[in-house]
Amino acid sequence: MKKSVLHQAATRGSADHGWLKSFHTFSFAGYYNPERVHFGALRVLNDDTVDGGRGFGNHPHDNMEIVSIPLEGELQHKDSMGNVAVIKAGEIQVMSAGTGIYHAEYNKNPNEPVKFLQIWIFPNKRDVTPRYDQIKLDIDNKRNVLNQVLSPDKDDEGVWIHQDAWFHMGRFDEGKQATYNLKKEGNGIYFFVLKGALKVDGQDLETRDGYGIWDISEVSIEATSDAELLIMEVPMEVRL
Amino acid sequence: MQKISILAVGTNEKIMATILRLINQNPQWQGDIALSSETARALLLSANYNLILLGSGSDESKIRLILKDLGQNIPVVLHYGGGSGLLLCEINEALKPSSI
């Protein structure tokens, strides 16, 4: 039988560090809510805004698949694997932290904020060799459909990670409909509204609301205004 | 109040130093690190821990064997993320009454 969980935008945890304003869908840093620790393998969904010229200094990660999706502005990235890159809205970045990496992220623009989603997925294998990738997405030209932006397969569309997870993004005009079909049995699907309003499996969702569904094979989506949506399909069984 | 004593095990020296610093930043926690299973065994013999955190490169099966051998029943949790993002939650979740 279908199960679901609703995380309305206003109920998220938050942190204001001056230069960084962050909303946490799940427990993160100083925000701890035992009812909101993870949705299956989806462990972190942070909605970050970083002031112009500011950023995260060099810090470590290990054993996590880290996905960054800029929504506005440009984010400069430097890591211990020697990667130096800038990612901007319309692109997606992925890092497999594996045995351990250090990296720093800064807002490249001194005057404008950068807004981005920071998403962490538990890996299906520990201590893999760290890796980095980023690609440009083509969502603007493909409206009213779900565009795959991440999968477990390096030969498939989008970036890939060490987990049986699939991400899709879509921009919909008001009234348009779509259906999401589950990729793998046992997975759950987490819907995160980037902009506008949608009805997902009959549930009304507004900007930055999150809605997780599992024990279901397909989900209906209807844009009740012009809207943007991120869909994250992840395994529900994980070792914590 | 007695501090929560945490042993963090992992082989990435730089990351383990960060974890140790983050643990000891919390006034309610006290941490030690072990860069090998052998060091972990020695520390487990010399001190009482409330929790073991396993970082990258650690061998969980070896640590569990050591605990069995020493007759110690201590929660063992995997540490993800390297830094401060998940640490508070991992420790709280591992030590909440239903987990022990």
mmCIF file of C-alpha atoms in Angstrom:
data_model
loop_
_atom_site.group_PDB
_atom_site.id
_atom_site.type_symbol
_atom_site.label_atom_id
_atom_site.label_comp_id
_atom_site.label_asym_id
_atom_site.label_seq_id
_atom_site.Cartn_x
_atom_site.Cartn_y
_atom_site.Cartn_z
ATOM 1 C CA MET A 1 0.000 0.000 0.000
ATOM 2 C CA LYS A 2 1.230 3.463 -0.915
ATOM 3 C CA LYS A 3 2.919 5.475 1.813
ATOM 4 C CA SER A 4 3.795 9.154 1.767
ATOM 5 C CA VAL A 5 5.369 11.953 3.747
ATOM 6 C CA LEU A 6 4.824 15.682 3.281
ATOM 7 C CA HIS A 7 7.481 18.262 4.187
ATOM 8 C CA GLN A 8 6.018 21.704 3.645
ATOM 9 C CA ALA A 9 8.547 24.428 2.916
ATOM 10 C CA ALA A 10 7.841 26.412 6.071
ATOM 11 C CA THR A 11 8.459 23.387 8.300
ATOM 12 C CA ARG A 12 12.074 22.908 7.190
ATOM 13 C CA GLY A 13 14.980 23.551 9.515
ATOM 14 C CA SER A 14 16.931 26.716 8.859
ATOM 15 C CA ALA A 15 20.221 28.390 9.611
ATOM 16 C CA ASP A 16 21.287 31.993 9.107
ATOM 17 C CA HIS A 17 25.042 32.501 9.233
ATOM 18 C CA GLY A 18 24.857 35.978 7.715
ATOM 19 C CA TRP A 19 26.691 35.136 4.505
ATOM 20 C CA LEU A 20 24.827 31.807 4.227
ATOM 21 C CA LYS A 21 21.118 31.219 4.579
ATOM 22 C CA SER A 22 20.124 27.604 4.425
ATOM 23 C CA PHE A 23 16.927 25.601 4.672
ATOM 24 C CA HIS A 24 17.280 21.952 5.607
ATOM 25 C CA THR A 25 14.618 19.444 4.603
ATOM 26 C CA PHE A 26 16.435 16.852 6.726
ATOM 27 C CA SER A 27 18.504 17.086 9.920
ATOM 28 C CA PHE A 28 21.772 18.843 9.185
ATOM 29 C CA ALA A 29 24.524 20.536 11.219
ATOM 30 C CA GLY A 30 22.810 22.187 14.211
ATOM 31 C CA TYR A 31 19.294 21.229 13.061
ATOM 32 C CA TYR A 32 18.288 17.861 14.496
ATOM 33 C CA ASN A 33 14.773 16.523 14.099
ATOM 34 C CA PRO A 34 14.494 12.776 14.761
ATOM 35 C CA GLU A 35 11.389 12.700 12.560
ATOM 36 C CA ARG A 36 13.361 14.106 9.644
ATOM 37 C CA VAL A 37 16.645 12.335 9.236
ATOM 38 C CA HIS A 38 16.415 10.953 5.713
ATOM 39 C CA PHE A 39 14.125 9.684 2.977
ATOM 40 C CA GLY A 40 15.696 6.357 2.127
ATOM 41 C CA ALA A 41 19.116 7.050 0.629
ATOM 42 C CA LEU A 42 18.339 10.769 0.354
ATOM 43 C CA ARG A 43 20.093 12.179 3.414
ATOM 44 C CA VAL A 44 20.577 15.892 2.750
ATOM 45 C CA LEU A 45 18.469 18.373 0.832
ATOM 46 C CA ASN A 46 19.776 21.843 1.608
ATOM 47 C CA ASP A 47 18.424 24.956 -0.081
ATOM 48 C CA ASP A 48 21.345 27.381 0.202
ATOM 49 C CA THR A 49 21.785 31.073 -0.568
ATOM 50 C CA VAL A 50 25.343 32.398 -0.372
ATOM 51 C CA ASP A 51 26.149 36.120 -0.394
ATOM 52 C CA GLY A 52 28.297 37.603 -3.141
ATOM 53 C CA GLY A 53 31.971 36.660 -2.894
ATOM 54 C CA ARG A 54 31.431 34.430 0.126
ATOM 55 C CA GLY A 55 31.470 30.669 0.451
ATOM 56 C CA PHE A 56 32.465 27.455 2.141
ATOM 57 C CA GLY A 57 36.176 27.180 2.920
ATOM 58 C CA ASN A 58 38.147 23.998 2.432
ATOM 59 C CA HIS A 59 36.314 21.156 4.171
ATOM 60 C CA PRO A 60 36.221 17.366 3.936
ATOM 61 C CA HIS A 61 33.704 14.831 2.730
ATOM 62 C CA ASP A 62 33.810 11.055 2.677
ATOM 63 C CA ASN A 63 31.483 8.225 1.703
ATOM 64 C CA MET A 64 28.731 10.363 0.268
ATOM 65 C CA GLU A 65 27.408 11.069 -3.210
ATOM 66 C CA ILE A 66 27.111 14.864 -3.356
ATOM 67 C CA VAL A 67 25.010 16.576 -5.981
ATOM 68 C CA SER A 68 24.865 20.352 -6.420
ATOM 69 C CA ILE A 69 22.257 22.057 -8.571
ATOM 70 C CA PRO A 70 22.658 25.847 -8.930
ATOM 71 C CA LEU A 71 19.355 27.676 -9.277
ATOM 72 C CA GLU A 72 20.680 31.235 -9.644
ATOM 73 C CA GLY A 73 24.192 32.612 -9.974
ATOM 74 C CA GLU A 74 27.582 30.927 -10.243
ATOM 75 C CA LEU A 75 29.425 28.718 -7.792
ATOM 76 C CA GLN A 76 33.203 28.287 -7.947
ATOM 77 C CA HIS A 77 34.512 24.859 -6.949
ATOM 78 C CA LYS A 78 38.057 23.737 -6.064
ATOM 79 C CA ASP A 79 38.899 20.292 -4.733
ATOM 80 C CA SER A 80 41.762 18.091 -3.602
ATOM 81 C CA MET A 81 41.541 16.085 -6.854
ATOM 82 C CA GLY A 82 42.741 19.181 -8.697
ATOM 83 C CA ASN A 83 39.380 20.168 -10.151
ATOM 84 C CA VAL A 84 38.716 23.873 -10.520
ATOM 85 C CA ALA A 85 35.360 24.675 -12.034
ATOM 86 C CA VAL A 86 32.444 27.057 -12.074
ATOM 87 C CA ILE A 87 28.900 25.712 -12.085
ATOM 88 C CA LYS A 88 25.893 27.836 -12.853
ATOM 89 C CA ALA A 89 22.146 27.601 -13.220
ATOM 90 C CA GLY A 90 21.320 25.033 -15.888
ATOM 91 C CA GLU A 91 24.148 22.719 -14.828
ATOM 92 C CA ILE A 92 24.562 19.879 -12.352
ATOM 93 C CA GLN A 93 27.667 18.834 -10.414
ATOM 94 C CA VAL A 94 28.365 15.493 -8.776
ATOM 95 C CA MET A 95 31.100 14.277 -6.454
ATOM 96 C CA SER A 96 31.636 10.796 -5.106
ATOM 97 C CA ALA A 97 33.475 11.543 -1.874
ATOM 98 C CA GLY A 98 34.440 7.885 -1.268
ATOM 99 C CA THR A 99 37.726 7.541 0.614
ATOM 100 C CA GLY A 100 37.793 11.293 1.189
ATOM 101 C CA ILE A 101 38.135 14.619 -0.525
ATOM 102 C CA TYR A 102 38.546 18.249 0.467
ATOM 103 C CA HIS A 103 36.848 21.023 -1.399
ATOM 104 C CA ALA A 104 35.892 24.685 -1.242
ATOM 105 C CA GLU A 105 32.918 26.418 -2.833
ATOM 106 C CA TYR A 106 32.560 30.155 -3.336
ATOM 107 C CA ASN A 107 30.084 32.467 -4.936
ATOM 108 C CA LYS A 108 31.983 33.628 -7.994
ATOM 109 C CA ASN A 109 30.037 36.870 -8.260
ATOM 110 C CA PRO A 110 31.078 39.512 -5.676
ATOM 111 C CA ASN A 111 27.735 41.317 -5.821
ATOM 112 C CA GLU A 112 24.962 38.823 -6.462
ATOM 113 C CA PRO A 113 23.898 35.869 -4.302
ATOM 114 C CA VAL A 114 24.153 32.324 -5.568
ATOM 115 C CA LYS A 115 21.295 29.947 -4.836
ATOM 116 C CA PHE A 116 21.784 26.236 -5.089
ATOM 117 C CA LEU A 117 20.577 22.876 -3.848
ATOM 118 C CA GLN A 118 23.026 20.678 -2.028
ATOM 119 C CA ILE A 119 21.896 17.060 -2.106
ATOM 120 C CA TRP A 120 23.638 14.159 -0.395
ATOM 121 C CA ILE A 121 22.841 10.552 -1.205
ATOM 122 C CA PHE A 122 24.127 7.584 0.805
ATOM 123 C CA PRO A 123 26.342 5.507 -1.519
ATOM 124 C CA ASN A 124 25.718 1.823 -2.190
ATOM 125 C CA LYS A 125 29.418 1.127 -1.665
ATOM 126 C CA ARG A 126 31.834 2.628 0.854
ATOM 127 C CA ASP A 127 35.376 3.833 0.197
ATOM 128 C CA VAL A 128 35.153 4.213 -3.581
ATOM 129 C CA THR A 129 37.752 6.276 -5.446
ATOM 130 C CA PRO A 130 36.683 9.927 -5.302
ATOM 131 C CA ARG A 131 35.442 11.442 -8.537
ATOM 132 C CA TYR A 132 34.012 14.712 -9.875
ATOM 133 C CA ASP A 133 31.834 15.582 -12.833
ATOM 134 C CA GLN A 134 29.617 18.393 -14.039
ATOM 135 C CA ILE A 135 27.397 18.718 -17.088
ATOM 136 C CA LYS A 136 25.154 21.260 -18.711
ATOM 137 C CA LEU A 137 21.474 20.406 -18.704
ATOM 138 C CA ASP A 138 19.067 21.090 -21.527
ATOM 139 C CA ILE A 139 15.849 21.615 -19.647
ATOM 140 C CA ASP A 140 14.924 25.021 -21.081
ATOM 141 C CA ASN A 141 14.425 23.471 -24.505
ATOM 142 C CA LYS A 142 12.458 20.506 -23.201
ATOM 143 C CA ARG A 143 9.437 21.926 -21.403
ATOM 144 C CA ASN A 144 6.528 19.894 -20.129
ATOM 145 C CA VAL A 145 8.503 16.653 -19.944
ATOM 146 C CA LEU A 146 10.617 14.998 -17.256
ATOM 147 C CA ASN A 147 14.322 15.216 -18.085
ATOM 148 C CA GLN A 148 16.668 12.668 -16.529
ATOM 149 C CA VAL A 149 19.662 14.437 -14.971
ATOM 150 C CA LEU A 150 21.180 11.641 -12.851
ATOM 151 C CA SER A 151 21.264 7.842 -12.835
ATOM 152 C CA PRO A 152 23.427 4.932 -11.601
ATOM 153 C CA ASP A 153 24.703 4.290 -15.142
ATOM 154 C CA LYS A 154 27.614 6.292 -16.556
ATOM 155 C CA ASP A 155 26.353 5.606 -20.097
ATOM 156 C CA ASP A 156 22.860 6.882 -19.353
ATOM 157 C CA GLU A 157 21.577 10.447 -19.582
ATOM 158 C CA GLY A 158 22.842 12.955 -16.995
ATOM 159 C CA VAL A 159 25.528 12.495 -14.353
ATOM 160 C CA TRP A 160 25.925 9.200 -12.488
ATOM 161 C CA ILE A 161 26.458 8.182 -8.889
ATOM 162 C CA HIS A 162 27.235 5.094 -6.803
ATOM 163 C CA GLN A 163 23.607 4.409 -5.914
ATOM 164 C CA ASP A 164 20.478 3.054 -7.591
ATOM 165 C CA ALA A 165 19.051 6.553 -7.824
ATOM 166 C CA TRP A 166 17.524 8.563 -10.631
ATOM 167 C CA PHE A 167 16.882 12.325 -10.698
ATOM 168 C CA HIS A 168 14.613 14.108 -13.133
ATOM 169 C CA MET A 169 13.865 17.796 -13.581
ATOM 170 C CA GLY A 170 11.036 19.434 -15.435
ATOM 171 C CA ARG A 171 9.583 22.821 -16.261
ATOM 172 C CA PHE A 172 5.862 22.750 -16.791
ATOM 173 C CA ASP A 173 3.328 25.197 -18.112
ATOM 174 C CA GLU A 174 0.139 25.555 -16.101
ATOM 175 C CA GLY A 175 -2.260 22.700 -16.767
ATOM 176 C CA LYS A 176 0.337 20.337 -18.237
ATOM 177 C CA GLN A 177 0.517 16.785 -16.921
ATOM 178 C CA ALA A 178 3.108 14.029 -16.728
ATOM 179 C CA THR A 179 3.545 10.604 -15.202
ATOM 180 C CA TYR A 180 6.615 9.436 -13.318
ATOM 181 C CA ASN A 181 7.279 5.705 -13.609
ATOM 182 C CA LEU A 182 9.376 4.067 -10.913
ATOM 183 C CA LYS A 183 12.731 2.798 -12.206
ATOM 184 C CA LYS A 184 13.447 0.179 -9.591
ATOM 185 C CA GLU A 185 11.246 -1.787 -7.226
ATOM 186 C CA GLY A 186 11.882 -0.937 -3.587
ATOM 187 C CA ASN A 187 12.750 2.654 -4.373
ATOM 188 C CA GLY A 188 10.836 5.683 -3.161
ATOM 189 C CA ILE A 189 10.280 8.963 -4.979
ATOM 190 C CA TYR A 190 10.862 12.380 -3.432
ATOM 191 C CA PHE A 191 9.325 15.389 -5.186
ATOM 192 C CA PHE A 192 10.752 18.847 -4.494
ATOM 193 C CA VAL A 193 9.048 21.876 -5.989
ATOM 194 C CA LEU A 194 11.579 24.424 -7.222
ATOM 195 C CA LYS A 195 9.034 26.971 -8.353
ATOM 196 C CA GLY A 196 5.277 27.328 -8.724
ATOM 197 C CA ALA A 197 2.596 24.877 -7.712
ATOM 198 C CA LEU A 198 1.870 21.275 -8.666
ATOM 199 C CA LYS A 199 -0.413 18.439 -7.753
ATOM 200 C CA VAL A 200 1.552 15.228 -7.220
ATOM 201 C CA ASP A 201 -0.535 12.081 -6.798
ATOM 202 C CA GLY A 202 -3.381 14.356 -5.753
ATOM 203 C CA GLN A 203 -1.314 16.250 -3.167
ATOM 204 C CA ASP A 204 -1.131 20.008 -3.662
ATOM 205 C CA LEU A 205 2.436 21.287 -3.402
ATOM 206 C CA GLU A 206 3.848 24.810 -3.390
ATOM 207 C CA THR A 207 7.337 26.221 -3.932
ATOM 208 C CA ARG A 208 10.004 24.330 -1.935
ATOM 209 C CA ASP A 209 7.550 21.789 -0.556
ATOM 210 C CA GLY A 210 8.834 18.222 -0.461
ATOM 211 C CA TYR A 211 6.703 15.105 -0.865
ATOM 212 C CA GLY A 212 7.968 11.542 -0.586
ATOM 213 C CA ILE A 213 6.024 8.533 -1.853
ATOM 214 C CA TRP A 214 6.918 4.858 -1.714
ATOM 215 C CA ASP A 215 5.315 1.485 -2.371
ATOM 216 C CA ILE A 216 3.972 2.893 -5.630
ATOM 217 C CA SER A 217 4.913 2.229 -9.274
ATOM 218 C CA GLU A 218 3.749 5.395 -11.011
ATOM 219 C CA VAL A 219 2.843 8.903 -9.937
ATOM 220 C CA SER A 220 0.719 11.508 -11.697
ATOM 221 C CA ILE A 221 1.923 15.103 -11.854
ATOM 222 C CA GLU A 222 -0.093 18.163 -12.823
ATOM 223 C CA ALA A 223 1.157 21.745 -12.884
ATOM 224 C CA THR A 224 -1.436 23.983 -11.233
ATOM 225 C CA SER A 225 0.670 27.019 -12.205
ATOM 226 C CA ASP A 226 3.823 27.401 -14.279
ATOM 227 C CA ALA A 227 6.182 25.250 -12.234
ATOM 228 C CA GLU A 228 9.599 23.629 -11.902
ATOM 229 C CA LEU A 229 10.115 20.270 -10.240
ATOM 230 C CA LEU A 230 12.981 18.055 -9.092
ATOM 231 C CA ILE A 231 12.253 14.350 -8.669
ATOM 232 C CA MET A 232 14.645 12.108 -6.733
ATOM 233 C CA GLU A 233 14.111 8.354 -6.854
ATOM 234 C CA VAL A 234 16.221 6.566 -4.235
ATOM 235 C CA PRO A 235 16.385 3.182 -2.500
ATOM 236 C CA MET A 236 14.315 3.141 0.692
ATOM 237 C CA GLU A 237 16.426 0.533 2.474
ATOM 238 C CA VAL A 238 19.762 1.955 3.629
ATOM 239 C CA ARG A 239 22.342 1.094 6.268
ATOM 240 C CA LEU A 240 22.819 3.975 8.662
ATOM 241 C CA MET B 1 27.302 15.814 33.670
ATOM 242 C CA GLN B 2 29.542 13.107 32.276
ATOM 243 C CA LYS B 3 30.645 13.655 28.718
ATOM 244 C CA ILE B 4 29.729 11.253 25.946
ATOM 245 C CA SER B 5 32.909 9.459 24.997
ATOM 246 C CA ILE B 6 33.313 8.746 21.304
ATOM 247 C CA LEU B 7 35.929 6.683 19.490
ATOM 248 C CA ALA B 8 36.192 7.579 15.797
ATOM 249 C CA VAL B 9 37.961 5.028 13.606
ATOM 250 C CA GLY B 10 39.177 5.723 10.066
ATOM 251 C CA THR B 11 42.307 5.779 7.963
ATOM 252 C CA ASN B 12 42.153 9.238 6.371
ATOM 253 C CA GLU B 13 44.419 11.092 8.786
ATOM 254 C CA LYS B 14 43.376 14.587 7.728
ATOM 255 C CA ILE B 15 39.649 13.861 7.876
ATOM 256 C CA MET B 16 40.000 12.074 11.202
ATOM 257 C CA ALA B 17 41.762 15.137 12.636
ATOM 258 C CA THR B 18 38.790 17.230 11.490
ATOM 259 C CA ILE B 19 36.324 14.803 13.069
ATOM 260 C CA LEU B 20 38.261 14.857 16.333
ATOM 261 C CA ARG B 21 38.244 18.656 16.358
ATOM 262 C CA LEU B 22 34.491 18.727 15.672
ATOM 263 C CA ILE B 23 33.731 16.183 18.390
ATOM 264 C CA ASN B 24 35.775 18.024 20.986
ATOM 265 C CA GLN B 25 34.144 21.331 20.003
ATOM 266 C CA ASN B 26 30.935 20.073 21.592
ATOM 267 C CA PRO B 27 31.174 20.548 25.369
ATOM 268 C CA GLN B 28 29.120 17.376 25.924
ATOM 269 C CA TRP B 29 31.366 15.134 23.845
ATOM 270 C CA GLN B 30 34.887 13.863 24.251
ATOM 271 C CA GLY B 31 36.622 12.137 21.379
ATOM 272 C CA ASP B 32 39.559 9.945 20.482
ATOM 273 C CA ILE B 33 40.593 8.755 17.051
ATOM 274 C CA ALA B 34 42.147 5.529 15.876
ATOM 275 C CA LEU B 35 43.755 5.319 12.457
ATOM 276 C CA SER B 36 43.835 1.514 12.561
ATOM 277 C CA SER B 37 41.905 -1.384 14.088
ATOM 278 C CA GLU B 38 44.934 -2.166 16.244
ATOM 279 C CA THR B 39 44.937 1.345 17.724
ATOM 280 C CA ALA B 40 41.192 1.088 18.226
ATOM 281 C CA ARG B 41 41.694 -2.129 20.182
ATOM 282 C CA ALA B 42 44.301 -0.499 22.402
ATOM 283 C CA LEU B 43 42.054 2.496 23.073
ATOM 284 C CA LEU B 44 39.060 0.259 23.814
ATOM 285 C CA LEU B 45 41.179 -1.530 26.404
ATOM 286 C CA SER B 46 42.229 1.685 28.069
ATOM 287 C CA ALA B 47 39.014 3.726 28.147
ATOM 288 C CA ASN B 48 35.245 3.377 28.233
ATOM 289 C CA TYR B 49 33.426 4.620 25.143
ATOM 290 C CA ASN B 50 29.731 5.274 24.602
ATOM 291 C CA LEU B 51 29.902 5.130 20.828
ATOM 292 C CA ILE B 52 32.137 4.123 17.933
ATOM 293 C CA LEU B 53 32.001 6.112 14.698
ATOM 294 C CA LEU B 54 33.382 4.420 11.602
ATOM 295 C CA GLY B 55 34.889 6.770 9.033
ATOM 296 C CA SER B 56 36.363 6.048 5.630
ATOM 297 C CA GLY B 57 38.844 3.199 5.415
ATOM 298 C CA SER B 58 37.717 1.594 8.679
ATOM 299 C CA ASP B 59 37.061 -2.136 8.769
ATOM 300 C CA GLU B 60 33.694 -2.634 10.427
ATOM 301 C CA SER B 61 33.958 -6.413 10.696
ATOM 302 C CA LYS B 62 37.343 -6.109 12.449
ATOM 303 C CA ILE B 63 35.992 -3.548 14.894
ATOM 304 C CA ARG B 64 32.981 -5.722 15.689
ATOM 305 C CA LEU B 65 35.275 -8.711 16.246
ATOM 306 C CA ILE B 66 37.409 -6.660 18.619
ATOM 307 C CA LEU B 67 34.308 -5.573 20.552
ATOM 308 C CA LYS B 68 33.131 -9.190 20.769
ATOM 309 C CA ASP B 69 36.562 -10.319 21.891
ATOM 310 C CA LEU B 70 36.657 -7.619 24.579
ATOM 311 C CA GLY B 71 33.061 -8.298 25.622
ATOM 312 C CA GLN B 72 32.071 -4.683 24.995
ATOM 313 C CA ASN B 73 28.614 -3.804 23.760
ATOM 314 C CA ILE B 74 29.008 -0.347 22.264
ATOM 315 C CA PRO B 75 26.867 1.124 19.467
ATOM 316 C CA VAL B 76 28.769 1.244 16.178
ATOM 317 C CA VAL B 77 27.592 3.671 13.526
ATOM 318 C CA LEU B 78 28.887 4.551 10.106
ATOM 319 C CA HIS B 79 30.028 8.150 9.792
ATOM 320 C CA TYR B 80 29.194 9.800 6.483
ATOM 321 C CA GLY B 81 30.159 13.130 5.116
ATOM 322 C CA GLY B 82 33.549 13.783 6.656
ATOM 323 C CA GLY B 83 32.672 16.995 8.437
ATOM 324 C CA SER B 84 30.115 18.599 10.684
ATOM 325 C CA GLY B 85 26.981 18.240 8.555
ATOM 326 C CA LEU B 86 25.825 14.883 9.861
ATOM 327 C CA LEU B 87 27.829 14.419 13.051
ATOM 328 C CA LEU B 88 25.286 15.748 15.565
ATOM 329 C CA CYS B 89 22.484 13.699 14.055
ATOM 330 C CA GLU B 90 24.584 10.515 13.826
ATOM 331 C CA ILE B 91 25.557 10.752 17.487
ATOM 332 C CA ASN B 92 22.055 11.660 18.681
ATOM 333 C CA GLU B 93 20.444 8.897 16.622
ATOM 334 C CA ALA B 94 22.940 6.293 17.834
ATOM 335 C CA LEU B 95 22.460 7.184 21.487
ATOM 336 C CA LYS B 96 18.705 7.748 21.610
ATOM 337 C CA PRO B 97 17.090 5.239 23.998
ATOM 338 C CA SER B 98 15.420 3.123 21.287
ATOM 339 C CA SER B 99 18.788 2.581 19.559
ATOM 340 C CA ILE B 100 20.682 1.250 22.565
#
